[in-house]
Amino acid sequence: VAKAEGRACYRFYNEEMNAKAVEQLKMEEELRHAMENHELELRYQPQISTDTCTVVSMEALVRWKHPERGMVPPNEFIPVAERTGLIIELGEWVLAEVARDCMRWQAQGLPDFRVSVNISPIQFSQSGLAQRMADILQRAGMPPHRIELELTESAIMTDAETNIEKLRQLKDIGLALAVDDFGTGYSSLSYLKRFPIDTLKIDQSFVADLDSPDGAAIVDAILALSSTLNLRVIAEGIETEEQLRYLLEKRCELLQGYYFSRPAYPEDVPALLRQDYKSLLNSVAVAE
Ligand code: C2E
Ligand code: MG
Ligand code: MG
Ligand code: MG
């Protein structure tokens, strides 16, 4: 009996594995067509300056509007794109689409703001990346200084010595650089100082954890570090007034999160820019 059961178990396990593999293959195949079928879309989430109380930048976030599955979150399809190499094409589509949106906003007379674009570690390791990005932006007539690339801490800290040169090339074509999900990887402080980066982005897990002494201590440390290294600093994932109040007290320079806005349709960006963030920030009483 035990033997028979063992076999049944094994077969069940196998079938489950198979179903997973088939599902993965199907998604890969569908993702290949998604770009041609215009199933990828962008959303934009505002990043607000505590100094000017205005939106100084927007983060572009990709969405896949699948005909049957509905909205597939990036955490599900970006890994598939990375595994298949499609991430290069996807990343270039995102940049070109951002440039098209910006040109449209400019024609509508909107004020200039930066757009943050997430770059996969796979795309970052591609050779000739800076030149390809420069070409895409030039074709679209988009000034590179309006784009900030978001690279994760682990992407730039792996093989850090080589990456200094890669980052330098991206800076040289006029792009700004941010370290995304900062605090979740293993940064060498000496490299952090040598990297030509502009912004540290405090990972949202620490903002979510601000009500614990440990979470607050980590946020404090990153704020101090960015001040010492003379970097811009942004807190992401702000959802509550308490989190906002803490970050205002600590003079965090830039703010992003559902508290201000969920990632929004490109059509809604003009309205987001017009919002009265000054009243909103002033309404959150800061203890002196
Ligand atoms: P990320 O770059 O760290 O982006 C932040 C994520 O947090 C986004 O999820 C955003 O919608 C979400 N978020 C923003 N504010 C809040 C908040 O107040 N609370 C909570 N709980 N979440 C908030 P999203 O859009 O699902 O993207 C997830 C990840 O997928 C991104 O993390 C990024 O790593 C990746 N990703 C998104 N778009 C792109 C892209 O165009 N290219 C690449 N390579 N990766 C992308
Ligand atoms: Mg990001
Ligand atoms: Mg992040
Ligand atoms: Mg992330």
CSV table of C-alpha atoms and ligand atoms in Angstrom, one decimal:
chain,number,residue,atom,x,y,z
A,1,VAL,CA,0.0,0.0,0.0
A,2,ALA,CA,2.8,2.4,1.0
A,3,LYS,CA,4.5,1.8,-2.3
A,4,ALA,CA,1.3,2.4,-4.3
A,5,GLU,CA,0.6,5.6,-2.3
A,6,GLY,CA,4.2,6.7,-2.9
A,7,ARG,CA,3.7,6.3,-6.6
A,8,ALA,CA,0.4,8.1,-6.6
A,9,CYS,CA,2.0,11.0,-4.7
A,10,TYR,CA,4.9,11.1,-7.1
A,11,ARG,CA,2.6,11.2,-10.1
A,12,PHE,CA,0.4,13.9,-8.6
A,13,TYR,CA,3.5,16.0,-7.9
A,14,ASN,CA,4.7,15.5,-11.4
A,15,GLU,CA,1.4,16.5,-12.9
A,16,GLU,CA,1.4,19.6,-10.8
A,17,MET,CA,4.9,20.5,-11.9
A,18,ASN,CA,3.8,19.9,-15.5
A,19,ALA,CA,0.8,22.1,-15.2
A,20,LYS,CA,3.1,24.9,-13.8
A,21,ALA,CA,5.6,24.5,-16.6
A,22,VAL,CA,2.9,24.5,-19.3
A,23,GLU,CA,1.4,27.6,-17.7
A,24,GLN,CA,4.9,29.3,-17.8
A,25,LEU,CA,5.4,28.4,-21.4
A,26,LYS,CA,1.9,29.8,-22.3
A,27,MET,CA,2.7,33.0,-20.5
A,28,GLU,CA,6.0,33.3,-22.3
A,29,GLU,CA,4.3,32.8,-25.7
A,30,GLU,CA,1.6,35.3,-24.8
A,31,LEU,CA,4.1,37.9,-23.6
A,32,ARG,CA,5.9,37.7,-26.9
A,33,HIS,CA,2.7,38.8,-28.6
A,34,ALA,CA,1.6,41.3,-26.0
A,35,MET,CA,3.8,44.1,-27.3
A,36,GLU,CA,2.7,43.7,-30.9
A,37,ASN,CA,-0.9,43.5,-29.8
A,38,HIS,CA,-0.6,46.7,-27.7
A,39,GLU,CA,-1.5,44.9,-24.5
A,40,LEU,CA,1.2,46.7,-22.5
A,41,GLU,CA,0.3,50.0,-20.9
A,42,LEU,CA,1.9,52.5,-18.5
A,43,ARG,CA,0.7,54.0,-15.3
A,44,TYR,CA,2.3,57.0,-13.6
A,45,GLN,CA,2.6,57.7,-9.9
A,46,PRO,CA,3.6,61.2,-8.7
A,47,GLN,CA,6.6,61.9,-6.6
A,48,ILE,CA,6.1,65.0,-4.5
A,49,SER,CA,8.7,67.5,-3.3
A,50,THR,CA,8.3,68.5,0.4
A,51,ASP,CA,10.2,71.7,-0.5
A,52,THR,CA,8.0,73.0,-3.3
A,53,CYS,CA,4.9,70.9,-2.5
A,54,THR,CA,4.6,70.1,-6.2
A,55,VAL,CA,5.0,67.0,-8.3
A,56,VAL,CA,8.6,67.0,-9.5
A,57,SER,CA,8.5,63.6,-11.1
A,58,MET,CA,6.4,60.6,-12.0
A,59,GLU,CA,7.3,56.9,-11.8
A,60,ALA,CA,6.3,54.9,-14.9
A,61,LEU,CA,5.0,51.5,-14.0
A,62,VAL,CA,4.2,48.9,-16.7
A,63,ARG,CA,0.9,47.0,-16.8
A,64,TRP,CA,-0.1,44.0,-19.0
A,65,LYS,CA,-3.8,44.1,-20.0
A,66,HIS,CA,-4.2,40.5,-20.9
A,67,PRO,CA,-7.3,39.7,-23.0
A,68,GLU,CA,-8.4,36.8,-20.8
A,69,ARG,CA,-6.4,37.1,-17.5
A,70,GLY,CA,-7.2,40.8,-17.1
A,71,MET,CA,-4.5,42.9,-15.5
A,72,VAL,CA,-1.4,40.9,-14.9
A,73,PRO,CA,0.9,42.6,-12.2
A,74,PRO,CA,4.5,43.3,-13.2
A,75,ASN,CA,5.8,41.0,-10.4
A,76,GLU,CA,4.3,38.1,-12.3
A,77,PHE,CA,5.4,38.9,-15.9
A,78,ILE,CA,8.6,40.8,-15.4
A,79,PRO,CA,10.4,37.6,-14.2
A,80,VAL,CA,9.0,35.8,-17.3
A,81,ALA,CA,10.3,38.6,-19.5
A,82,GLU,CA,13.7,38.4,-17.8
A,83,ARG,CA,14.0,34.7,-18.2
A,84,THR,CA,13.2,34.8,-21.9
A,85,GLY,CA,15.2,37.9,-22.7
A,86,LEU,CA,12.1,39.7,-23.8
A,87,ILE,CA,12.9,42.2,-21.0
A,88,ILE,CA,15.2,44.1,-23.4
A,89,GLU,CA,12.5,44.8,-25.9
A,90,LEU,CA,10.0,45.5,-23.1
A,91,GLY,CA,12.3,47.9,-21.4
A,92,GLU,CA,12.9,49.8,-24.6
A,93,TRP,CA,9.2,49.9,-25.3
A,94,VAL,CA,8.7,51.5,-21.9
A,95,LEU,CA,11.3,54.2,-22.5
A,96,ALA,CA,9.9,55.0,-25.9
A,97,GLU,CA,6.3,55.1,-24.6
A,98,VAL,CA,7.4,57.4,-21.7
A,99,ALA,CA,9.0,59.7,-24.3
A,100,ARG,CA,5.8,59.7,-26.4
A,101,ASP,CA,3.7,60.5,-23.3
A,102,CYS,CA,6.1,63.3,-22.3
A,103,MET,CA,6.0,64.9,-25.8
A,104,ARG,CA,2.2,64.8,-25.7
A,105,TRP,CA,2.2,66.5,-22.2
A,106,GLN,CA,4.6,69.1,-23.4
A,107,ALA,CA,2.4,69.9,-26.4
A,108,GLN,CA,-0.5,70.3,-23.9
A,109,GLY,CA,1.6,72.9,-22.1
A,110,LEU,CA,2.2,71.0,-18.9
A,111,PRO,CA,5.2,72.0,-16.8
A,112,ASP,CA,8.4,69.9,-17.1
A,113,PHE,CA,8.8,67.0,-14.6
A,114,ARG,CA,11.1,64.1,-14.5
A,115,VAL,CA,9.9,60.5,-15.2
A,116,SER,CA,11.4,57.6,-13.3
A,117,VAL,CA,11.8,54.5,-15.4
A,118,ASN,CA,12.6,51.0,-13.8
A,119,ILE,CA,15.4,49.1,-15.4
A,120,SER,CA,15.8,45.4,-15.0
A,121,PRO,CA,19.2,44.0,-13.9
A,122,ILE,CA,19.2,42.0,-17.1
A,123,GLN,CA,18.7,45.2,-19.2
A,124,PHE,CA,21.3,47.0,-17.1
A,125,SER,CA,23.9,44.3,-17.9
A,126,GLN,CA,23.3,44.5,-21.6
A,127,SER,CA,26.3,46.0,-23.4
A,128,GLY,CA,25.8,49.3,-25.2
A,129,LEU,CA,22.8,50.2,-23.0
A,130,ALA,CA,23.6,53.9,-22.8
A,131,GLN,CA,23.9,54.3,-26.5
A,132,ARG,CA,20.6,52.4,-27.2
A,133,MET,CA,18.8,54.6,-24.6
A,134,ALA,CA,20.3,57.8,-26.1
A,135,ASP,CA,19.1,56.7,-29.5
A,136,ILE,CA,15.6,56.0,-28.3
A,137,LEU,CA,15.3,59.3,-26.6
A,138,GLN,CA,16.8,61.2,-29.5
A,139,ARG,CA,14.4,59.7,-32.0
A,140,ALA,CA,11.5,60.8,-29.8
A,141,GLY,CA,13.0,64.3,-29.2
A,142,MET,CA,13.1,63.7,-25.5
A,143,PRO,CA,15.8,65.5,-23.4
A,144,PRO,CA,17.6,62.8,-21.4
A,145,HIS,CA,17.8,65.0,-18.3
A,146,ARG,CA,14.0,64.5,-17.8
A,147,ILE,CA,14.5,60.7,-17.2
A,148,GLU,CA,15.7,59.1,-14.1
A,149,LEU,CA,16.5,55.4,-14.3
A,150,GLU,CA,15.6,53.3,-11.2
A,151,LEU,CA,18.1,50.5,-10.7
A,152,THR,CA,17.9,48.1,-7.7
A,153,GLU,CA,20.5,48.1,-5.1
A,154,SER,CA,21.4,44.4,-5.8
A,155,ALA,CA,21.7,45.1,-9.6
A,156,ILE,CA,24.4,47.7,-9.1
A,157,MET,CA,26.2,46.1,-6.2
A,158,THR,CA,26.8,42.9,-8.0
A,159,ASP,CA,30.0,43.4,-9.8
A,160,ALA,CA,30.2,46.9,-8.5
A,161,GLU,CA,33.6,47.7,-9.9
A,162,THR,CA,32.4,47.1,-13.5
A,163,ASN,CA,29.1,48.9,-12.8
A,164,ILE,CA,30.8,52.2,-11.9
A,165,GLU,CA,31.8,52.5,-15.6
A,166,LYS,CA,28.3,51.5,-16.8
A,167,LEU,CA,26.6,54.0,-14.5
A,168,ARG,CA,29.0,56.7,-15.7
A,169,GLN,CA,28.0,56.0,-19.3
A,170,LEU,CA,24.4,56.5,-18.4
A,171,LYS,CA,25.2,59.7,-16.6
A,172,ASP,CA,27.2,60.9,-19.5
A,173,ILE,CA,24.2,60.8,-21.9
A,174,GLY,CA,22.4,63.0,-19.4
A,175,LEU,CA,20.2,60.5,-17.4
A,176,ALA,CA,19.7,60.8,-13.7
A,177,LEU,CA,20.1,57.6,-11.6
A,178,ALA,CA,18.2,56.3,-8.6
A,179,VAL,CA,18.8,53.3,-6.4
A,180,ASP,CA,15.5,51.5,-6.0
A,181,ASP,CA,14.4,49.4,-3.0
A,182,PHE,CA,17.4,50.8,-1.1
A,183,GLY,CA,18.1,49.0,2.1
A,184,THR,CA,17.0,45.6,1.0
A,185,GLY,CA,20.3,44.6,-0.6
A,186,TYR,CA,23.9,44.7,0.6
A,187,SER,CA,25.4,48.1,-0.2
A,188,SER,CA,29.1,48.7,0.3
A,189,LEU,CA,29.2,52.3,1.6
A,190,SER,CA,32.5,52.9,-0.2
A,191,TYR,CA,30.9,51.9,-3.5
A,192,LEU,CA,27.8,54.0,-2.8
A,193,LYS,CA,30.1,57.0,-2.6
A,194,ARG,CA,31.9,56.1,-5.8
A,195,PHE,CA,28.7,55.4,-7.9
A,196,PRO,CA,27.6,58.5,-9.9
A,197,ILE,CA,24.0,58.2,-8.5
A,198,ASP,CA,21.6,61.0,-7.7
A,199,THR,CA,18.8,59.5,-5.6
A,200,LEU,CA,18.3,56.8,-2.9
A,201,LYS,CA,14.8,55.3,-2.9
A,202,ILE,CA,13.9,54.0,0.6
A,203,ASP,CA,12.3,50.6,0.1
A,204,GLN,CA,8.6,50.6,0.9
A,205,SER,CA,9.0,47.8,3.5
A,206,PHE,CA,10.7,50.2,5.8
A,207,VAL,CA,8.0,52.8,5.3
A,208,ALA,CA,5.4,50.2,6.1
A,209,ASP,CA,7.4,49.3,9.2
A,210,LEU,CA,7.7,53.0,10.5
A,211,ASP,CA,5.5,52.3,13.5
A,212,SER,CA,8.2,49.9,14.8
A,213,PRO,CA,11.4,51.2,16.3
A,214,ASP,CA,13.5,49.1,13.9
A,215,GLY,CA,11.7,50.4,10.8
A,216,ALA,CA,12.1,54.0,12.0
A,217,ALA,CA,15.7,53.5,12.8
A,218,ILE,CA,16.4,52.2,9.3
A,219,VAL,CA,14.6,55.1,7.7
A,220,ASP,CA,16.5,57.5,9.9
A,221,ALA,CA,19.8,55.9,8.9
A,222,ILE,CA,19.0,56.1,5.2
A,223,LEU,CA,18.0,59.8,5.5
A,224,ALA,CA,21.2,60.5,7.3
A,225,LEU,CA,23.2,58.6,4.7
A,226,SER,CA,21.7,60.5,1.8
A,227,SER,CA,22.3,63.8,3.5
A,228,THR,CA,26.0,62.9,4.1
A,229,LEU,CA,26.5,61.6,0.6
A,230,ASN,CA,24.5,64.6,-0.8
A,231,LEU,CA,21.9,62.5,-2.6
A,232,ARG,CA,18.3,63.1,-3.1
A,233,VAL,CA,16.1,60.8,-1.1
A,234,ILE,CA,12.6,59.5,-1.7
A,235,ALA,CA,10.3,57.4,0.5
A,236,GLU,CA,8.0,55.1,-1.4
A,237,GLY,CA,4.9,53.3,-0.4
A,238,ILE,CA,3.5,56.0,1.9
A,239,GLU,CA,-0.1,55.0,2.7
A,240,THR,CA,-1.0,56.7,6.0
A,241,GLU,CA,-1.0,60.1,7.6
A,242,GLU,CA,1.3,58.8,10.4
A,243,GLN,CA,3.9,57.7,7.9
A,244,LEU,CA,3.7,61.0,6.1
A,245,ARG,CA,3.9,62.9,9.4
A,246,TYR,CA,7.1,61.0,10.4
A,247,LEU,CA,8.7,61.6,7.0
A,248,LEU,CA,7.9,65.3,7.1
A,249,GLU,CA,9.3,65.7,10.6
A,250,LYS,CA,12.5,64.0,9.4
A,251,ARG,CA,12.6,66.3,6.3
A,252,CYS,CA,12.5,63.6,3.8
A,253,GLU,CA,12.9,65.4,0.4
A,254,LEU,CA,10.5,63.4,-1.9
A,255,LEU,CA,7.4,61.4,-1.2
A,256,GLN,CA,5.5,58.7,-3.1
A,257,GLY,CA,2.7,56.4,-2.3
A,258,TYR,CA,-1.0,55.6,-2.4
A,259,TYR,CA,-1.6,58.3,0.2
A,260,PHE,CA,-1.1,60.8,-2.7
A,261,SER,CA,-2.1,58.7,-5.6
A,262,ARG,CA,-2.3,55.2,-7.0
A,263,PRO,CA,-0.4,54.7,-10.3
A,264,ALA,CA,-2.7,56.7,-12.7
A,265,TYR,CA,-3.6,56.5,-16.4
A,266,PRO,CA,-1.5,58.9,-18.6
A,267,GLU,CA,-4.7,60.9,-19.3
A,268,ASP,CA,-5.0,61.6,-15.6
A,269,VAL,CA,-1.5,63.0,-15.2
A,270,PRO,CA,-2.5,66.7,-16.0
A,271,ALA,CA,-5.1,66.6,-13.2
A,272,LEU,CA,-2.6,65.0,-10.8
A,273,LEU,CA,-0.2,67.9,-11.5
A,274,ARG,CA,-2.8,70.5,-10.6
A,275,GLN,CA,-3.7,69.0,-7.2
A,276,ASP,CA,-3.1,71.2,-4.2
A,277,TYR,CA,-0.3,69.3,-2.4
A,278,LYS,CA,0.6,72.3,-0.3
A,279,SER,CA,-2.7,72.2,1.6
A,280,LEU,CA,-2.4,68.4,1.9
A,281,LEU,CA,1.1,68.6,3.4
A,282,ASN,CA,0.2,71.5,5.6
A,283,SER,CA,-2.9,69.7,6.9
A,284,VAL,CA,-0.6,67.0,8.4
A,285,ALA,CA,0.5,68.8,11.5
A,286,VAL,CA,4.2,68.5,12.2
A,287,ALA,CA,5.3,68.6,15.8
A,288,GLU,CA,8.2,71.0,16.2
B,1,C2E,P1,9.1,49.3,-7.7
B,1,C2E,O1,9.9,49.9,-8.8
B,1,C2E,O2,9.7,49.3,-6.4
B,1,C2E,O3,7.7,50.0,-7.7
B,1,C2E,C1,6.9,50.3,-6.6
B,1,C2E,C2,5.7,49.4,-6.5
B,1,C2E,O4,4.9,49.7,-5.4
B,1,C2E,C3,4.7,49.5,-7.7
B,1,C2E,O5,4.1,48.3,-7.9
B,1,C2E,C4,3.7,50.5,-7.1
B,1,C2E,O6,2.5,50.5,-7.8
B,1,C2E,C5,3.6,50.1,-5.7
B,1,C2E,N1,3.2,51.1,-4.8
B,1,C2E,C6,3.3,52.5,-4.9
B,1,C2E,N2,2.8,53.1,-3.8
B,1,C2E,C7,2.4,52.2,-3.0
B,1,C2E,C8,1.8,52.2,-1.7
B,1,C2E,O7,1.6,53.2,-1.1
B,1,C2E,N3,1.6,51.0,-1.1
B,1,C2E,C9,1.8,49.8,-1.7
B,1,C2E,N4,1.6,48.7,-1.1
B,1,C2E,N5,2.4,49.7,-2.9
B,1,C2E,C10,2.7,50.9,-3.6
B,1,C2E,P2,3.9,47.7,-9.3
B,1,C2E,O8,3.5,48.7,-10.2
B,1,C2E,O9,3.1,46.4,-9.1
B,1,C2E,O10,5.4,47.2,-9.7
B,1,C2E,C11,6.1,46.2,-9.0
B,1,C2E,C12,7.5,46.1,-9.4
B,1,C2E,O11,7.6,45.7,-10.8
B,1,C2E,C13,8.3,47.5,-9.4
B,1,C2E,O12,8.7,47.7,-8.1
B,1,C2E,C14,9.4,47.2,-10.4
B,1,C2E,O13,10.4,46.5,-9.8
B,1,C2E,C15,8.7,46.3,-11.4
B,1,C2E,N6,8.3,47.1,-12.6
B,1,C2E,C16,7.2,47.9,-12.7
B,1,C2E,N7,7.2,48.5,-13.9
B,1,C2E,C17,8.4,48.1,-14.5
B,1,C2E,C18,9.0,48.5,-15.8
B,1,C2E,O14,8.5,49.3,-16.6
B,1,C2E,N8,10.2,47.8,-16.1
B,1,C2E,C19,10.8,47.0,-15.2
B,1,C2E,N9,12.0,46.4,-15.5
B,1,C2E,N10,10.3,46.7,-14.0
B,1,C2E,C20,9.1,47.3,-13.7
B,2,MG,MG,10.8,51.7,-9.0
B,3,MG,MG,10.9,50.2,-5.1
B,4,MG,MG,10.4,46.6,-6.0
